[in-house]
Each structure stands twice: as structure tokens, then as C-alpha cells.
XYZ file of C-alpha atoms in Angstrom:
231
model
C -25.308 -7.210 -6.386
C -21.636 -7.716 -7.212
C -19.777 -11.012 -6.833
C -17.634 -9.545 -4.046
C -20.724 -8.502 -2.063
C -22.288 -11.955 -2.374
C -18.972 -13.553 -1.438
C -18.861 -11.481 1.751
C -22.325 -12.752 2.655
C -21.199 -16.326 1.920
C -18.288 -15.942 4.329
C -20.525 -14.401 6.985
C -23.038 -17.236 6.755
C -20.254 -19.810 6.897
C -19.133 -18.352 10.214
C -22.552 -18.612 11.898
C -24.153 -21.714 10.338
C -23.065 -25.003 11.839
C -21.324 -27.370 9.374
C -23.540 -30.152 8.040
C -21.805 -33.538 7.887
C -18.496 -31.762 8.171
C -19.230 -29.407 5.275
C -19.483 -25.673 5.899
C -22.099 -23.496 4.228
C -19.498 -21.923 1.980
C -18.125 -25.307 0.861
C -21.504 -26.927 0.201
C -21.855 -28.035 -3.453
C -25.047 -25.990 -3.911
C -23.283 -22.873 -2.599
C -20.335 -23.438 -4.929
C -22.640 -23.829 -7.946
C -24.539 -20.696 -6.933
C -21.331 -18.665 -6.582
C -20.196 -19.792 -10.028
C -23.514 -18.564 -11.411
C -23.099 -15.175 -9.708
C -19.590 -14.911 -11.102
C -20.745 -15.678 -14.644
C -23.483 -13.055 -14.455
C -21.395 -10.378 -12.745
C -17.732 -11.212 -13.433
C -15.097 -9.361 -11.457
C -13.212 -6.834 -13.550
C -10.111 -4.791 -12.773
C -10.763 -1.463 -11.080
C -8.786 0.287 -13.814
C -8.731 -0.632 -17.501
C -5.583 1.437 -17.925
C -3.108 3.045 -15.563
C -1.264 6.350 -15.476
C 2.412 6.754 -16.265
C 4.476 6.559 -13.083
C 7.099 8.863 -14.611
C 4.633 11.755 -14.368
C 4.511 11.471 -10.574
C 8.244 10.817 -10.273
C 9.041 13.987 -12.234
C 6.758 15.932 -9.906
C 8.413 14.460 -6.810
C 11.841 15.413 -8.137
C 10.807 19.044 -7.774
C 9.765 18.524 -4.144
C 13.171 18.893 -2.496
C 15.481 19.164 -0.596
C 14.248 17.089 2.336
C 15.564 19.392 5.068
C 13.739 22.437 3.708
C 10.328 20.875 3.120
C 7.415 21.709 5.457
C 6.420 18.729 7.589
C 3.175 18.277 5.643
C 4.958 18.152 2.294
C 7.678 15.885 3.639
C 5.123 13.497 5.128
C 3.167 13.207 1.890
C 6.282 12.702 -0.209
C 7.562 9.964 2.101
C 4.209 8.150 1.991
C 4.047 8.359 -1.815
C 7.637 7.224 -2.306
C 7.029 4.365 0.100
C 4.113 3.095 -1.987
C 6.035 3.584 -5.237
C 9.053 1.640 -3.990
C 7.230 -1.199 -2.220
C 3.980 -1.581 -4.177
C 2.185 -1.944 -0.844
C -1.251 -0.812 0.304
C -2.081 2.138 2.542
C -2.968 -0.425 5.217
C 0.664 -1.562 5.316
C 1.914 2.010 5.716
C -0.482 2.607 8.622
C 1.049 -0.356 10.498
C 4.691 0.685 10.140
C 6.294 1.117 13.553
C 9.579 2.789 14.424
C 10.105 0.150 17.127
C 10.145 -2.510 14.403
C 12.685 -0.693 12.265
C 16.397 -1.256 11.694
C 18.419 1.593 10.211
C 21.692 0.900 8.454
C 23.944 3.149 6.398
C 22.287 2.524 3.053
C 19.170 0.605 4.051
C 16.117 0.750 6.306
C 14.296 -2.454 7.224
C 10.751 -2.628 8.605
C 9.175 -5.755 10.103
C 5.363 -5.872 10.232
C 4.158 -8.523 12.707
C 0.454 -7.690 12.285
C -1.748 -9.479 9.788
C -2.122 -7.730 6.449
C -4.765 -8.162 3.783
C -2.517 -10.650 1.996
C -1.449 -12.525 5.157
C -2.080 -16.250 5.316
C -1.861 -18.742 8.163
C 1.656 -20.052 8.653
C 3.397 -17.238 6.801
C 6.197 -15.234 8.381
C 5.882 -11.569 9.311
C 6.366 -9.267 6.332
C 9.682 -7.477 5.950
C 10.157 -4.400 3.803
C 13.693 -3.445 2.880
C 14.248 0.102 1.594
C 17.557 0.722 -0.124
C 19.274 4.003 -0.835
C 18.743 5.242 -4.396
C 22.075 6.709 -5.475
C 21.164 7.697 -9.087
C 18.850 10.492 -7.923
C 18.764 11.591 -4.226
C 15.542 13.497 -4.957
C 13.762 10.140 -5.270
C 15.628 8.321 -2.509
C 13.156 6.930 0.020
C 15.955 6.388 2.570
C 16.987 10.064 2.418
C 13.473 11.429 2.884
C 12.379 8.808 5.392
C 15.477 9.437 7.521
C 14.714 13.154 7.553
C 11.066 12.471 8.394
C 12.010 10.285 11.356
C 14.480 12.904 12.579
C 11.907 15.693 12.214
C 9.179 13.806 14.101
C 11.378 12.442 16.894
C 10.636 15.254 19.360
C 6.901 15.469 18.666
C 6.313 11.723 18.534
C 3.964 10.311 21.207
C 3.333 7.086 19.322
C 5.713 4.555 17.812
C 3.640 4.392 14.619
C 5.682 5.784 11.749
C 3.149 8.047 10.075
C 1.712 10.838 12.197
C -0.661 13.675 11.517
C 1.261 16.831 10.633
C -1.072 18.843 12.881
C -1.193 18.871 16.658
C -1.453 16.646 18.621
C 0.452 14.628 15.973
C -1.550 11.433 16.430
C -0.917 8.281 14.344
C -3.038 8.165 11.196
C -5.164 5.416 9.683
C -4.965 3.966 6.188
C -7.753 6.225 4.911
C -5.768 9.344 5.761
C -2.644 7.988 4.081
C -4.653 7.175 0.948
C -5.960 10.763 0.907
C -2.422 12.137 1.190
C -1.288 10.096 -1.781
C -4.342 11.030 -3.823
C -3.547 14.678 -3.150
C 0.018 14.172 -4.416
C -1.337 12.508 -7.554
C -3.603 15.483 -8.160
C -0.728 17.923 -7.731
C 1.267 15.900 -10.248
C -1.529 16.170 -12.812
C -3.114 12.720 -12.483
C -6.886 12.562 -12.916
C -7.978 11.867 -9.331
C -11.661 11.692 -10.282
C -10.719 8.400 -11.909
C -7.653 7.237 -9.969
C -7.454 6.853 -6.199
C -4.338 6.740 -4.027
C -4.364 2.941 -4.224
C -3.611 3.185 -7.960
C 0.059 3.890 -7.115
C 0.318 0.172 -6.376
C -0.787 -0.717 -9.909
C 1.315 1.980 -11.565
C 4.541 1.098 -9.768
C 4.219 -2.660 -10.251
C 3.236 -2.276 -13.907
C 6.345 -0.176 -14.470
C 8.447 -2.827 -12.732
C 7.113 -5.444 -15.158
C 7.945 -3.273 -18.165
C 11.469 -2.782 -16.862
C 12.044 -6.507 -16.650
C 11.749 -7.120 -12.900
C 11.060 -10.856 -12.348
C 7.368 -11.524 -11.839
C 7.966 -13.672 -8.755
C 9.779 -10.771 -7.085
C 6.868 -8.420 -7.838
C 4.290 -10.884 -6.509
C 6.266 -11.344 -3.292
C 6.865 -7.640 -2.768
C 3.290 -6.610 -3.489
C 1.649 -9.476 -1.638
C -0.162 -11.088 -4.575
C -0.856 -14.794 -4.225
C -0.825 -15.642 -7.937
C 0.108 -14.005 -11.213
C -3.521 -14.227 -12.351
C -4.614 -12.011 -9.441
C -1.814 -9.567 -10.277
């Protein structure tokens, strides 16, 4: 059994077993020693030992244009992929985006996400995602394609959630569907999707940001990593 699986059981037991002398099951010295032993025997390793080149997907997306002429399905999938590339977020975050928590300016779109995310911690403020217009290449501008997507879905929208199914009755989609969309885009771009899932966009985009000299603290904050060691 993997360390993560045992850790889930530890958390579950901690929630149902009464603390003994003020110490929870998960914080008991014997439990801590046991978890260290599990870790040493089955250490956690990164999901991917290497990552694909983000430029491959970006070159593919450049050929998916212009926004106004794209079918709704294609437009939806491009917006979702660009969103993950630009923000380094998870599919969960995209599934929580809400047009009622969105501010649109001339060259920027701001989303506020009041719900708890995977990386949320007690006492932290609601996450804000700021998307800026990308002037060097309009074909990769998230603001351009997102604006068109919001315009195109305005009349069919029955939910305030940003991402909707592109088939009737145009219901809001869950994170699993968004991950499948992005995986499909990766496959169309030539990425090996038997090895890489949609979530790998997060690793590819943030790794590219590091290589281009983006400050590590900015990447950790944007992607929701607690420490550089986790990243």
C-alpha cells in the first residue's frame, strides 16, 4: 500500500478516535514513527520523471483560430487549456470559476474563487486569478478567447458556472470533464496521452516559467504550492 493511501487512513482514524490525553491518533508518537517507516519503504515519487515541451501545445493552439469562427466545442477546449497554461491551476479550480465572481476590464479579467480549493488553508483569503491580455500573439491570448466564450454562451447559459457542456442542455461540468477536454487537446497536439494526463499541463507550464526566469515565489503563489520542495 502506498504512503498516500496509509496517510488517508491515518486521517480517517484521527477523525473518529477520541484524543488520548489531548493527543490525536495521527499525532501520537507511535503513529508518527509508523508513518516514517511507511515513507521509507514506499517513498513518494513524482508522477512524472520528465515533462513534455509546452511549446508543442502552444504551436498547436496557434493554429486553432480565430476565436469567432471556432465551433463551441473547440472554443471551450481551447479556453480551458489556455486557462491551465496561464494560471498553472488544477481542473478543480476551473470547475469552480463563476461568471458572477468575475470582473472584466479592457485588458484584464479577474476571477475570485471563494470556495475552498485543494491548496486552501484556514485563515487564507479567497483565491484571485488575474488574466491579462497577451499582445505579442492574439492566437494565444486567454482574454480574447475567454471573452468570446462568455459572449457565445451568454444566451444558452442556465448556470453561472463558467465552463458548460457544449451539448444540450449545456449544464456546468465537473473537474473530471475538464481534465478530459485538456487531455484530448494534448493528444491532438501530439503529446503521449497514455503517459501524460490533463493535469500534466500544470507541471509543463510551471516548469517553463522556471526556465524563463519567473521568480519561484510567484510560481508557488500562482500554482498554490505551499513550499518549493513540494513544487
